[in-house]
Coordinates of C-alpha atoms and ligand atoms in Angstrom, one line a residue:
M1451 CA 0.0 0.0 0.0
M1452 CA 1.4 3.4 -0.7
K1453 CA 1.5 5.8 2.0
K1454 CA -1.2 8.8 1.7
K1455 CA 1.1 11.7 1.8
N1456 CA 3.4 10.4 -0.9
S1457 CA 0.6 9.7 -3.1
C1458 CA -0.2 13.3 -2.7
D1459 CA 3.3 14.4 -3.3
S1460 CA 3.4 12.1 -6.4
I1461 CA 0.1 13.6 -7.7
Y1462 CA 1.2 17.0 -7.5
E1463 CA 4.5 16.3 -9.2
C1464 CA 2.4 14.5 -11.8
I1465 CA 0.1 17.4 -12.6
K1466 CA 3.2 19.8 -12.2
N1467 CA 5.0 17.7 -14.8
F1468 CA 2.3 17.7 -17.6
T1469 CA 1.6 21.6 -16.9
E1470 CA 5.3 22.4 -17.4
N1471 CA 5.9 20.0 -20.5
K1472 CA 2.8 21.0 -21.9
G1473 CA 2.9 20.1 -25.6
H1474 CA 5.9 18.0 -25.0
P1475 CA 4.5 14.4 -24.8
I1476 CA 8.3 12.8 -24.5
K1477 CA 9.2 15.5 -21.8
I1478 CA 6.0 14.5 -20.0
L1479 CA 6.9 10.9 -20.1
L1480 CA 10.5 11.4 -19.1
G1481 CA 9.2 13.8 -16.0
F1482 CA 7.6 10.8 -14.7
Y1483 CA 11.2 9.4 -13.7
K1484 CA 11.9 12.5 -12.1
G1485 CA 13.0 11.6 -8.4
E1486 CA 13.5 7.7 -9.3
M1487 CA 17.2 7.6 -10.2
K1488 CA 17.8 5.3 -7.7
T1489 CA 15.3 2.8 -8.4
L1490 CA 16.2 3.4 -12.1
L1491 CA 19.9 2.5 -11.9
T1492 CA 19.1 -0.5 -9.7
S1493 CA 16.8 -1.6 -12.1
T1494 CA 19.1 -1.1 -15.0
F1495 CA 21.7 -2.7 -13.5
F1496 CA 19.5 -6.2 -13.2
L1497 CA 18.1 -5.2 -16.8
I1498 CA 21.7 -5.5 -18.2
L1499 CA 22.3 -8.7 -16.1
Q1500 CA 19.2 -10.5 -17.4
N1501 CA 20.1 -9.8 -21.1
L1502 CA 23.9 -10.9 -20.5
P1503 CA 23.2 -14.2 -22.1
V1504 CA 22.0 -12.8 -25.4
W1505 CA 25.7 -11.2 -25.7
V1506 CA 27.8 -13.8 -24.0
V1507 CA 26.2 -17.1 -25.3
P1508 CA 26.9 -16.5 -29.0
V1509 CA 30.7 -15.4 -28.2
A1510 CA 31.0 -19.2 -26.1
T1511 CA 29.1 -20.9 -28.9
S1512 CA 31.3 -19.3 -31.5
N1513 CA 34.3 -20.3 -29.5
I1514 CA 33.2 -23.9 -29.0
I1515 CA 32.4 -24.3 -32.6
N1516 CA 36.1 -23.0 -33.5
I1517 CA 37.4 -25.5 -30.8
A1518 CA 35.4 -28.4 -32.3
T1519 CA 36.4 -27.5 -35.9
S1520 CA 40.3 -27.1 -35.5
P1521 CA 41.0 -29.2 -32.4
A1522 CA 44.6 -28.7 -33.1
G1523 CA 46.0 -26.5 -30.0
H1524 CA 42.7 -26.9 -28.0
K1525 CA 42.0 -29.1 -25.0
I1526 CA 38.4 -30.4 -23.8
P1527 CA 38.4 -27.8 -20.9
D1528 CA 38.7 -25.0 -23.4
I1529 CA 35.2 -26.4 -24.4
L1530 CA 34.1 -26.5 -20.8
I1531 CA 35.3 -23.2 -19.8
N1532 CA 33.4 -21.5 -22.5
A1533 CA 30.1 -23.7 -21.6
A1534 CA 30.7 -22.8 -18.1
I1535 CA 30.8 -19.1 -18.7
A1536 CA 27.8 -19.6 -20.9
A1537 CA 26.0 -21.5 -18.0
V1538 CA 26.5 -18.9 -15.3
T1539 CA 24.9 -16.1 -17.4
I1540 CA 21.9 -18.1 -18.2
L1541 CA 21.3 -19.5 -14.7
Q1542 CA 21.3 -15.5 -13.2
N1543 CA 18.8 -14.8 -15.6
A1544 CA 16.1 -16.0 -13.7
Y1545 CA 17.1 -13.8 -10.3
S1546 CA 17.7 -10.6 -12.6
T1547 CA 14.8 -11.1 -14.4
Y1548 CA 12.5 -11.1 -11.1
S1549 CA 14.6 -8.0 -9.8
V1550 CA 14.0 -5.8 -12.8
S1551 CA 10.4 -6.6 -12.2
K1552 CA 10.5 -6.0 -8.4
F1553 CA 12.1 -2.5 -9.2
Y1554 CA 10.8 -1.3 -12.6
D1555 CA 7.4 -2.5 -12.5
R1556 CA 6.7 -1.1 -8.8
L1557 CA 7.8 2.3 -10.6
T1558 CA 5.5 2.2 -13.8
R1559 CA 2.6 0.8 -11.5
K1560 CA 2.9 3.7 -9.4
I1561 CA 3.2 6.2 -12.4
E1562 CA -0.2 4.5 -13.5
F1563 CA -1.6 4.8 -10.0
M1564 CA -0.3 8.9 -10.0
L1565 CA -1.7 9.5 -13.5
R1566 CA -5.2 7.7 -12.4
S1567 CA -5.3 9.6 -9.3
S1568 CA -4.3 13.0 -10.9
I1569 CA -7.2 12.8 -13.2
I1570 CA -9.8 11.8 -10.7
Q1571 CA -8.4 14.8 -8.6
K1572 CA -8.8 17.1 -11.6
L1573 CA -12.5 16.0 -12.1
Q1574 CA -13.1 16.6 -8.7
Q1575 CA -12.1 20.2 -9.2
L1576 CA -13.4 21.1 -12.7
S1577 CA -16.5 23.0 -12.7
M1578 CA -20.1 21.6 -13.0
S1579 CA -20.4 23.4 -16.1
Y1580 CA -17.7 21.1 -17.8
H1581 CA -19.1 18.1 -16.0
K1582 CA -22.5 18.8 -17.8
N1583 CA -21.1 18.9 -21.4
V1584 CA -18.7 15.8 -20.8
N1585 CA -19.5 12.4 -21.6
S1586 CA -18.8 10.2 -18.8
G1587 CA -17.9 6.9 -20.9
K1588 CA -15.3 9.3 -22.8
L1589 CA -13.5 10.2 -19.1
Q1590 CA -13.7 6.4 -18.3
S1591 CA -11.7 5.7 -21.5
K1592 CA -9.4 8.2 -20.5
I1593 CA -9.0 7.0 -16.7
M1594 CA -8.6 3.2 -17.6
R1595 CA -7.4 2.9 -21.3
D1596 CA -5.1 5.7 -21.5
C1597 CA -3.5 5.3 -18.1
E1598 CA -2.8 1.8 -19.0
S1599 CA -1.3 2.6 -22.7
I1600 CA 1.1 4.7 -20.7
E1601 CA 2.0 2.3 -18.4
V1602 CA 2.5 -0.5 -21.2
L1603 CA 4.7 2.1 -22.8
L1604 CA 6.7 2.9 -20.1
A1605 CA 7.4 -0.8 -19.3
S1606 CA 8.1 -2.0 -22.7
A1607 CA 10.1 1.2 -24.1
Y1608 CA 12.5 0.7 -21.1
R1609 CA 13.1 -2.7 -21.3
H1610 CA 13.7 -2.5 -24.9
I1611 CA 15.1 0.7 -25.8
L1612 CA 18.3 0.3 -23.6
I1613 CA 18.7 -3.4 -24.4
I1614 CA 18.6 -2.5 -28.1
A1615 CA 21.1 0.3 -27.8
I1616 CA 23.5 -2.0 -26.0
S1617 CA 22.8 -5.1 -28.4
I1618 CA 23.9 -3.1 -31.2
T1619 CA 26.9 -1.6 -29.3
V1620 CA 27.9 -5.2 -28.5
S1621 CA 27.2 -6.3 -32.1
I1622 CA 29.1 -3.8 -33.6
T1623 CA 32.1 -3.6 -31.6
V1624 CA 32.7 -7.2 -31.6
T1625 CA 32.4 -7.4 -35.4
V1626 CA 34.6 -4.5 -35.9
M1627 CA 37.3 -6.0 -33.8
N1628 CA 37.1 -9.5 -35.9
S1629 CA 36.0 -8.2 -39.3
P1630 CA 35.4 -4.5 -40.1
I1631 CA 34.0 -5.5 -43.5
V1632 CA 31.1 -7.3 -42.1
V1633 CA 30.2 -4.0 -40.4
L1634 CA 29.2 -2.7 -43.5
F1635 CA 26.1 -5.1 -43.8
F1636 CA 25.2 -3.9 -40.3
V1637 CA 25.6 -0.2 -41.4
L1638 CA 23.8 -0.5 -44.2
I1639 CA 20.8 -1.7 -42.5
V1640 CA 20.1 1.3 -40.2
P1641 CA 19.7 4.0 -42.7
L1642 CA 17.1 2.0 -44.8
E1643 CA 15.1 1.4 -41.6
V1644 CA 14.8 5.0 -40.8
L1645 CA 13.9 5.8 -44.2
L1646 CA 10.8 3.2 -44.0
L1647 CA 10.2 4.6 -40.7
R1648 CA 10.0 8.2 -42.1
I1649 CA 7.4 7.0 -44.7
L1650 CA 5.2 5.4 -42.5
R1651 CA 5.2 7.2 -39.3
S1652 CA 2.8 10.1 -39.9
K1653 CA 0.4 7.5 -41.2
I1654 CA 0.7 5.5 -38.2
T1655 CA 0.5 8.5 -35.9
T1656 CA -2.9 9.8 -37.5
R1657 CA -4.4 6.3 -37.7
N1658 CA -3.9 5.9 -33.9
T1659 CA -5.5 9.4 -33.3
I1660 CA -8.3 8.4 -35.5
F1661 CA -8.7 4.9 -33.5
R1662 CA -8.4 6.6 -30.1
K1663 CA -11.0 8.9 -30.8
E1664 CA -13.4 6.3 -32.3
M1665 CA -12.9 4.3 -29.4
E1666 CA -13.6 7.2 -27.1
K1667 CA -17.1 8.3 -29.0
T1668 CA -18.2 4.5 -28.8
Q1669 CA -17.4 4.1 -25.2
S1670 CA -19.6 7.2 -24.4
N1671 CA -22.3 5.8 -26.8
V1672 CA -22.1 2.5 -25.0
S1673 CA -22.6 3.8 -21.7
E1674 CA -25.4 5.9 -22.7
M1675 CA -27.0 3.1 -24.4
I1676 CA -26.7 1.2 -21.4
E1677 CA -28.5 4.2 -19.1
L1678 CA -31.0 4.3 -21.8
I1679 CA -32.1 0.7 -21.8
P1680 CA -35.4 0.9 -20.0
V1681 CA -36.6 4.0 -22.1
T1682 CA -35.3 2.0 -25.3
R1683 CA -37.1 -1.3 -24.3
A1684 CA -40.4 0.7 -23.1
H1685 CA -40.7 2.2 -26.5
G1686 CA -39.8 -1.1 -28.6
L1687 CA -36.6 0.7 -29.8
Q1688 CA -34.2 -1.9 -29.6
Q1689 CA -33.9 -2.9 -33.4
R1690 CA -32.9 0.7 -33.8
E1691 CA -30.7 1.0 -31.1
M1692 CA -28.8 -2.1 -32.2
R1693 CA -28.6 -0.5 -35.6
R1694 CA -27.1 2.8 -34.1
M1695 CA -24.5 0.8 -32.2
D1696 CA -23.4 -1.4 -34.9
N1697 CA -22.8 1.5 -36.9
R1698 CA -20.8 2.9 -34.2
L1699 CA -18.7 -0.2 -34.1
G1700 CA -18.4 -0.5 -37.4
H1701 CA -16.5 3.0 -37.2
V1702 CA -14.3 1.4 -34.8
M1703 CA -13.8 -1.8 -36.6
S1704 CA -12.9 0.1 -39.8
A1705 CA -10.5 2.4 -37.8
G1706 CA -8.8 -0.5 -36.0
Y1707 CA -8.7 -2.5 -39.3
S1708 CA -6.8 0.8 -41.1
L1709 CA -4.3 1.0 -37.9
D1710 CA -3.8 -2.9 -38.2
K1711 CA -3.1 -2.9 -41.9
T1712 CA -0.6 0.2 -41.4
N1713 CA 1.0 -1.5 -38.4
S1714 CA 1.4 -4.6 -40.3
L1715 CA 2.7 -3.1 -43.3
F1716 CA 5.2 -1.3 -40.9
G1717 CA 6.4 -4.8 -39.8
A1718 CA 6.3 -6.6 -42.8
S1719 CA 8.5 -4.1 -44.8
S1720 CA 10.4 -4.2 -41.6
Y1721 CA 11.0 -8.0 -41.6
V1722 CA 11.7 -8.5 -45.7
L1723 CA 14.4 -6.0 -45.5
M1724 CA 16.0 -7.3 -42.5
E1725 CA 15.6 -10.7 -43.6
S1726 CA 17.1 -10.3 -46.9
A1727 CA 20.0 -8.4 -45.4
R1728 CA 20.5 -11.6 -43.1
L1729 CA 20.5 -13.8 -46.0
A1730 CA 23.0 -11.5 -48.0
C1731 CA 25.1 -11.4 -44.8
L1732 CA 25.3 -15.2 -44.7
V1733 CA 26.4 -15.5 -48.2
F1734 CA 28.7 -12.7 -47.9
T1735 CA 30.2 -14.3 -44.5
G1736 CA 30.2 -17.8 -46.2
I1737 CA 32.3 -16.7 -49.1
L1738 CA 34.6 -15.0 -46.7
A1739 CA 34.8 -18.5 -44.7
F1740 CA 35.2 -20.6 -48.2
N1741 CA 38.2 -18.2 -49.0
G1742 CA 39.5 -18.5 -45.3
K1743 CA 39.5 -15.1 -44.3
I1744 CA 37.2 -16.0 -41.4
S1745 CA 36.6 -19.1 -39.3
I1746 CA 33.2 -21.1 -39.3
G1747 CA 32.7 -19.8 -35.5
E1748 CA 32.7 -16.3 -36.8
V1749 CA 30.4 -17.1 -39.5
V1750 CA 28.0 -18.1 -36.8
L1751 CA 28.8 -15.3 -34.4
Y1752 CA 28.0 -12.7 -37.2
Q1753 CA 24.7 -14.8 -38.0
T1754 CA 23.8 -14.4 -34.5
Y1755 CA 24.5 -10.8 -33.6
F1756 CA 23.1 -10.0 -37.0
G1757 CA 19.9 -11.9 -36.2
Q1758 CA 19.9 -9.9 -32.7
L1759 CA 20.5 -6.6 -34.9
V1760 CA 17.4 -7.5 -37.1
S1761 CA 15.5 -8.3 -34.0
C1762 CA 16.4 -5.0 -32.3
V1763 CA 15.6 -3.3 -35.2
N1764 CA 12.4 -5.1 -35.7
T1765 CA 11.4 -4.6 -31.8
L1766 CA 11.9 -0.8 -32.7
F1767 CA 9.5 -0.9 -35.1
S1768 CA 7.0 -2.6 -33.3
L1769 CA 7.6 -0.1 -30.5
Y1770 CA 6.7 2.3 -32.7
P1771 CA 2.9 2.2 -32.8
Q1772 CA 3.1 1.6 -29.3
L1773 CA 5.1 4.6 -28.5
T1774 CA 2.5 6.7 -30.8
K1775 CA -0.4 4.9 -28.9
G1776 CA 1.3 6.3 -25.7
I1777 CA 1.9 9.5 -26.6
E1778 CA -1.3 10.1 -27.9
S1779 CA -2.8 8.8 -24.6
V1780 CA -0.4 11.3 -22.9
N1781 CA -2.5 14.2 -25.2
S1782 CA -5.9 12.6 -24.3
I1783 CA -4.7 12.9 -20.5
G1784 CA -3.5 16.5 -21.2
E1785 CA -7.2 17.4 -22.6
I1786 CA -8.2 16.9 -18.9
L1787 CA -5.2 17.9 -17.1
Y1788 CA -5.0 21.4 -19.1
E1789 CA -8.6 21.9 -18.8
E1790 CA -9.1 25.4 -16.9
R1791 CA -12.7 25.4 -16.1
V1792 CA -11.9 24.6 -12.7
E1793 CA -14.3 25.7 -9.9
T1794 CA -13.1 28.8 -8.4
D1795 CA -12.6 28.7 -4.4
N1796 CA -11.2 31.8 -3.2
A1797 CA -11.5 31.1 0.7
I1798 CA -10.6 34.4 1.5
I1799 CA -13.3 35.1 4.2
P1800 CA -13.7 32.5 6.7
L1801 CA -17.5 31.6 7.2
S1802 CA -17.2 29.3 10.6
D1803 CA -20.9 29.0 11.6
M1804 CA -23.0 29.7 9.2
K1805 CA -26.5 31.6 10.1
G1806 CA -28.1 31.0 6.7
Q1807 CA -28.9 34.5 5.6
V1808 CA -28.9 35.0 1.8
E1809 CA -28.8 37.9 -0.8
F1810 CA -29.6 37.9 -4.1
S1811 CA -28.3 41.3 -5.7
N1812 CA -28.7 42.2 -8.9
V1813 CA -27.8 38.8 -10.1
H1814 CA -27.5 38.4 -14.1
Y1815 CA -26.6 35.1 -15.4
R1816 CA -26.4 33.4 -18.5
Y1817 CA -25.1 30.0 -19.7
A1818 CA -22.1 29.6 -21.6
G1819 CA -22.9 30.2 -25.5
S1820 CA -26.3 31.8 -24.8
D1821 CA -27.2 35.4 -26.1
R1822 CA -29.7 35.8 -23.6
W1823 CA -29.9 36.0 -19.8
T1824 CA -31.3 33.2 -18.0
L1825 CA -31.7 35.1 -15.0
E1826 CA -31.8 39.2 -15.1
D1827 CA -31.5 41.6 -12.5
F1828 CA -32.6 39.3 -9.8
T1829 CA -32.8 40.4 -6.4
L1830 CA -34.1 38.7 -3.4
S1831 CA -33.1 39.1 0.3
V1832 CA -33.9 35.9 2.4
K1833 CA -33.6 35.8 6.5
P1834 CA -31.8 33.0 8.3
G1835 CA -34.5 30.1 9.0
E1836 CA -36.9 31.6 6.1
S1837 CA -38.3 29.3 3.8
I1838 CA -38.6 30.4 -0.1
A1839 CA -40.6 28.2 -2.9
F1840 CA -39.4 29.3 -6.4
V1841 CA -42.6 28.5 -8.7
G1842 CA -43.3 29.4 -12.5
S1843 CA -43.1 27.8 -15.9
S1844 CA -40.7 25.3 -17.3
G1845 CA -37.5 27.1 -18.2
A1846 CA -38.2 30.2 -16.1
G1847 CA -34.9 29.8 -14.3
K1848 CA -35.7 28.2 -10.9
S1849 CA -33.3 25.3 -11.2
T1850 CA -30.5 27.9 -12.3
I1851 CA -31.0 29.7 -9.0
L1852 CA -30.1 26.5 -7.4
D1853 CA -27.3 26.1 -9.0
L1854 CA -26.0 29.4 -8.6
L1855 CA -26.9 29.0 -4.7
I1856 CA -24.7 25.9 -4.4
G1857 CA -21.9 27.6 -6.4
F1858 CA -21.9 25.3 -9.1
D1859 CA -21.4 28.5 -11.1
N1860 CA -21.1 32.6 -10.3
P1861 CA -23.1 35.3 -11.7
Q1862 CA -21.8 37.4 -14.5
E1863 CA -23.4 40.7 -12.8
G1864 CA -24.6 41.2 -9.4
Q1865 CA -23.7 38.8 -6.1
I1866 CA -24.7 36.4 -4.1
L1867 CA -24.3 37.0 -0.3
I1868 CA -24.2 34.5 2.2
D1869 CA -24.3 36.0 5.9
R1870 CA -23.2 39.3 4.0
V1871 CA -19.9 37.7 2.5
N1872 CA -19.9 37.6 -1.2
M1873 CA -19.9 34.0 -2.2
L1874 CA -16.8 34.3 -4.7
N1875 CA -14.9 35.1 -1.2
L1876 CA -16.2 31.8 0.4
D1877 CA -14.6 28.7 1.1
M1878 CA -16.6 26.4 -0.8
T1879 CA -16.0 23.1 0.8
E1880 CA -16.6 25.1 4.3
Y1881 CA -20.0 26.3 2.8
R1882 CA -21.2 23.4 1.4
N1883 CA -20.5 21.0 4.6
Q1884 CA -23.1 23.3 5.9
I1885 CA -25.7 23.4 3.1
A1886 CA -27.9 20.1 2.0
V1887 CA -29.1 19.5 -1.6
V1888 CA -31.9 17.3 -2.4
P1889 CA -31.8 17.1 -6.4
Q1890 CA -34.5 16.5 -8.8
N1891 CA -32.7 13.2 -9.8
T1892 CA -31.6 11.3 -7.1
I1893 CA -28.0 9.7 -7.5
L1894 CA -27.5 6.9 -5.3
F1895 CA -24.6 4.3 -5.2
S1896 CA -24.1 0.8 -4.7
G1897 CA -23.4 0.0 -1.1
T1898 CA -26.1 -0.3 1.8
I1899 CA -29.0 2.3 2.4
R1900 CA -27.4 3.5 5.4
D1901 CA -24.0 4.3 3.4
N1902 CA -26.2 6.2 1.0
I1903 CA -28.0 8.1 3.5
T1904 CA -24.7 8.7 5.7
Y1905 CA -22.7 9.4 2.5
G1906 CA -19.9 11.7 3.7
L1907 CA -20.4 11.9 7.4
D1908 CA -18.2 9.8 9.7
H1909 CA -19.4 8.7 13.1
V1910 CA -23.2 8.5 12.8
S1911 CA -25.1 6.7 15.4
D1912 CA -28.0 4.2 14.3
E1913 CA -30.2 6.3 16.3
E1914 CA -29.5 9.4 14.3
V1915 CA -30.0 7.2 10.9
N1916 CA -33.0 5.6 12.5
S1917 CA -34.7 9.0 13.4
V1918 CA -34.2 10.3 9.8
I1919 CA -35.5 7.1 8.3
K1920 CA -38.6 7.5 10.3
S1921 CA -39.1 11.0 9.3
V1922 CA -39.0 10.4 6.0
G1923 CA -41.0 7.4 6.5
L1924 CA -38.6 5.0 5.2
D1925 CA -39.2 2.7 8.2
D1926 CA -42.0 0.8 6.6
L1927 CA -39.8 -0.6 4.0
L1928 CA -36.8 -1.2 6.0
D1929 CA -38.9 -3.4 8.2
L1930 CA -39.5 -5.8 5.3
L1931 CA -35.9 -6.0 4.2
P1932 CA -34.0 -8.8 5.8
N1933 CA -30.8 -6.5 6.4
G1934 CA -32.6 -3.3 7.1
M1935 CA -30.7 -0.3 6.6
N1936 CA -27.5 -2.7 6.1
T1937 CA -29.4 -3.8 2.9
Q1938 CA -27.0 -3.3 -0.1
L1939 CA -28.7 -1.4 -2.9
G1940 CA -27.9 -2.4 -6.4
E1941 CA -26.0 0.3 -8.7
H1942 CA -27.4 3.7 -8.5
G1943 CA -30.1 2.3 -6.0
G1944 CA -31.6 -0.1 -8.5
K1945 CA -33.6 -2.1 -6.0
L1946 CA -35.6 0.9 -4.9
S1947 CA -38.6 2.4 -6.2
G1948 CA -38.3 6.3 -7.4
G1949 CA -40.3 7.5 -4.4
Q1950 CA -38.2 5.3 -1.9
R1951 CA -34.9 6.7 -3.6
Q1952 CA -36.0 10.0 -3.4
R1953 CA -36.7 9.5 0.6
V1954 CA -33.2 8.7 1.0
S1955 CA -32.0 11.6 -0.7
I1956 CA -34.2 13.6 1.5
A1957 CA -32.8 11.6 4.6
R1958 CA -29.4 12.1 3.6
A1959 CA -30.1 16.0 3.6
L1960 CA -31.9 15.8 6.7
L1961 CA -28.9 14.0 8.8
R1962 CA -26.5 16.8 7.7
K1963 CA -28.1 19.2 9.9
P1964 CA -27.7 22.0 7.5
K1965 CA -28.1 25.6 7.9
I1966 CA -29.5 25.8 4.4
I1967 CA -31.6 23.1 2.7
I1968 CA -32.2 23.1 -1.3
F1969 CA -35.0 21.1 -2.4
D1970 CA -35.1 20.7 -6.2
E1971 CA -38.6 19.3 -6.8
A1972 CA -37.7 16.8 -4.3
T1973 CA -41.3 15.3 -3.8
S1974 CA -42.2 15.0 -7.4
A1975 CA -41.9 10.9 -7.1
L1976 CA -43.8 10.6 -4.2
D1977 CA -47.3 9.3 -3.7
T1978 CA -49.9 11.2 -1.6
A1979 CA -49.3 9.0 1.5
S1980 CA -45.5 9.0 1.5
E1981 CA -45.7 12.9 0.5
K1982 CA -47.6 13.8 3.7
K1983 CA -44.9 12.0 5.9
V1984 CA -42.1 13.8 3.9
Q1985 CA -43.9 17.0 3.9
A1986 CA -44.2 16.8 7.6
A1987 CA -40.4 16.1 7.6
V1988 CA -39.7 19.0 5.4
D1989 CA -41.9 21.3 7.3
N1990 CA -40.0 20.6 10.7
M1991 CA -36.7 20.8 8.4
M1992 CA -38.0 24.5 7.4
K1993 CA -38.4 25.4 11.1
Q1994 CA -34.5 24.8 11.7
C1995 CA -33.0 26.4 8.8
T1996 CA -33.3 28.6 5.7
T1997 CA -35.0 26.5 3.1
F1998 CA -35.2 26.9 -0.9
M1999 CA -37.2 24.9 -2.8
V2000 CA -38.5 24.4 -6.3
A2001 CA -41.9 22.7 -6.9
H2002 CA -44.4 22.0 -9.9
R2003 CA -46.9 21.0 -7.5
L2004 CA -48.1 24.1 -5.8
S2005 CA -49.9 22.2 -3.0
T2006 CA -46.3 21.2 -1.3
V2007 CA -45.5 25.2 -1.4
R2008 CA -48.3 26.1 1.0
N2009 CA -46.3 26.3 4.1
V2010 CA -43.4 28.2 2.9
D2011 CA -42.8 31.6 4.2
R2012 CA -42.7 33.2 0.7
I2013 CA -43.4 32.2 -2.7
V2014 CA -41.4 33.5 -5.3
V2015 CA -43.1 33.5 -8.9
L2016 CA -40.7 33.6 -11.9
D2017 CA -40.9 34.3 -15.6
K2018 CA -38.2 34.3 -17.8
G2019 CA -35.7 34.8 -15.6
H2020 CA -37.7 37.4 -13.8
I2021 CA -39.4 38.0 -10.1
V2022 CA -43.0 38.5 -11.0
E2023 CA -44.6 38.1 -7.7
V2024 CA -43.5 37.4 -4.1
G2025 CA -45.4 36.8 -1.0
S2026 CA -47.0 34.1 1.4
H2027 CA -49.1 31.6 -0.1
D2028 CA -52.7 33.4 1.5
E2029 CA -51.4 36.8 0.3
L2030 CA -50.8 35.5 -3.4
M2031 CA -54.3 34.0 -3.5
A2032 CA -56.1 36.8 -2.2
K2033 CA -54.2 39.0 -5.0
K2034 CA -55.4 36.9 -8.0
G2035 CA -52.0 37.4 -9.7
A2036 CA -49.6 35.0 -11.5
F2037 CA -49.9 32.5 -8.7
Y2038 CA -53.4 32.5 -8.4
E2039 CA -53.5 31.6 -12.3
L2040 CA -51.0 28.9 -12.0
K2041 CA -52.8 27.1 -9.2
K2042 CA -56.0 27.7 -11.0
L2043 CA -54.1 25.6 -13.8
Q2044 CA -53.5 22.5 -11.6
E2045 CA -57.0 22.2 -9.9
Ligands
ATP169 P1 -37.9 23.2 -15.0 O1 -39.1 23.8 -14.2 O2 -38.4 22.7 -16.3 O3 -36.7 22.6 -14.4 P2 -36.2 25.7 -14.7 O4 -37.2 26.7 -14.5 O5 -35.7 25.2 -13.2 O6 -37.4 24.6 -15.5 P3 -33.6 26.0 -15.7 O7 -33.5 24.6 -15.5 O8 -33.3 27.3 -14.4 O9 -35.3 26.0 -15.6 O10 -33.4 26.7 -16.9 C1 -33.5 28.0 -17.2 C2 -33.4 28.3 -18.8 O11 -32.2 27.9 -19.2 C3 -34.1 27.5 -19.8 O12 -34.2 28.3 -20.9 C4 -33.2 26.6 -20.4 O13 -33.4 25.9 -21.6 C5 -31.8 26.8 -20.1 N1 -30.8 26.0 -19.7 C6 -30.5 25.2 -18.9 N2 -29.4 24.4 -18.8 C7 -28.4 24.9 -19.5 C8 -27.5 24.8 -19.6 N3 -26.3 24.0 -19.4 N4 -27.0 25.4 -21.2 C9 -27.4 26.3 -21.8 N5 -28.8 26.7 -21.4 C10 -29.2 26.2 -20.6

């Protein structure tokens, strides 16, 4: 287990590395190794030991063949010494392979952890306007698939690139020392391969980007499709949905196929080139041996080294698609880590014990990309403990007011004051710890009913949980469940009805003992009997804190202190239920429509 402090430090370093090297994926990749020099050197030492047989065994083999083919001047122990050296290098491979994994794999897994954790940290900081516009499937793909691609790249690049460099050096050095003319063959191959790489490189990069984007789109469509299954089934649209998904999967298939074709063309061209050169090398060294210029052992040695050179260059080529995929993943993760729509949290003025006074002062708000104000010159002063209901036609701006009050976004003009402090200067965490929100769409997570009610609160006693369960009328349901409040819910609270889920959400809010409570259509999914119970709990709550609610069913707002009637972002009427009914204005008309 990694210690918490180290994890946070690493995540901070990871984000810093991304920000400092913006636009330079290779620098970003190298930056992950910062501060890990000791681990890197230790694992490199074992990596070299691990690969020792590759360089030593061919020399021992060549020596043994030379001794065997020209026994004059040699003894049997000469063969045994060569065999013993080869055997030792082979045997130590088991331990060195394990050690490389022990040191290096821990490092790459840590990098993978850091990447995922820093994305999650950033997602928690990004504003709600960002989250409202981004698809969760796409984010999942970045957290899981892209981080894995980077881990795979770092693991294989390190293992191969260093060894390839050493192998090429050893092969060429040994060959130069024995027969400089054979080196010519080795040297000729490199520029040819580089040429091939340059021709195919841009195609592979483009195809990788296309494939990654197609995968992201598909992932978001898949998650949407799964969420839509009940709607699809209810409207008998399965065939249509399957066709739509097949069409999407078809795009992935063709993008993947194009990528595969380019990759294999790349690999095949490289193979043909290399094997032809190897054959030419065999013919060339065979003729040299035939003419007595080199020994039979040397022919075998050059073939082995040349074979290694071939596989080195081939590995480099096969690494290239992995490298471009990894770089593409660095860019993909950058799309989140560079995102600037972070929620502002100035934390200039401490709020400490909030009273719950709220003032909207000439608030103007428009959504990004919209050319009209959703709220225009909205002014309302609310005393601590007062209860306010926003009513009005659909799209009037009721939920927008609540979003601003939660601090999901800030007004472009005017200000919202909490206990006379501009919200912009508040510590949002401190503020939100003292408010509770019951949203329009209840969001539950897989866990027990108790976990869902106590979400974010530590050390809550069963008595307290039971009390809120009772006040929202969930006790009857819990009596029927074998494990009561410890019953596991399915994903998204799948085992509960809409009304039951809404009551869990209300219980969650009540338990927090907030100073401000916000209900957005909180009783819309309740039947009359449970609504009565919940209404009693809500009425009770209204006496203890400042309450804001949005309600379409006007019968539920009878007990609030003031009703604010909205139309197209403007206040058209404010007053108590009885005052507005007596006035026979907009509220009266709305109420008449519901009777
Ligand atoms: P309802 O009663 O139907 O929930 P509402 O009164 O709560 O409606 P809001 O959700 O506040 O209305 O929306 C007010 C206006 O802002 C609407 O015209 C809506 O189309 C627009 N709007 C809401 N969310 C966004 C958004 N993310 N981007 C652009 N416009 C938006």
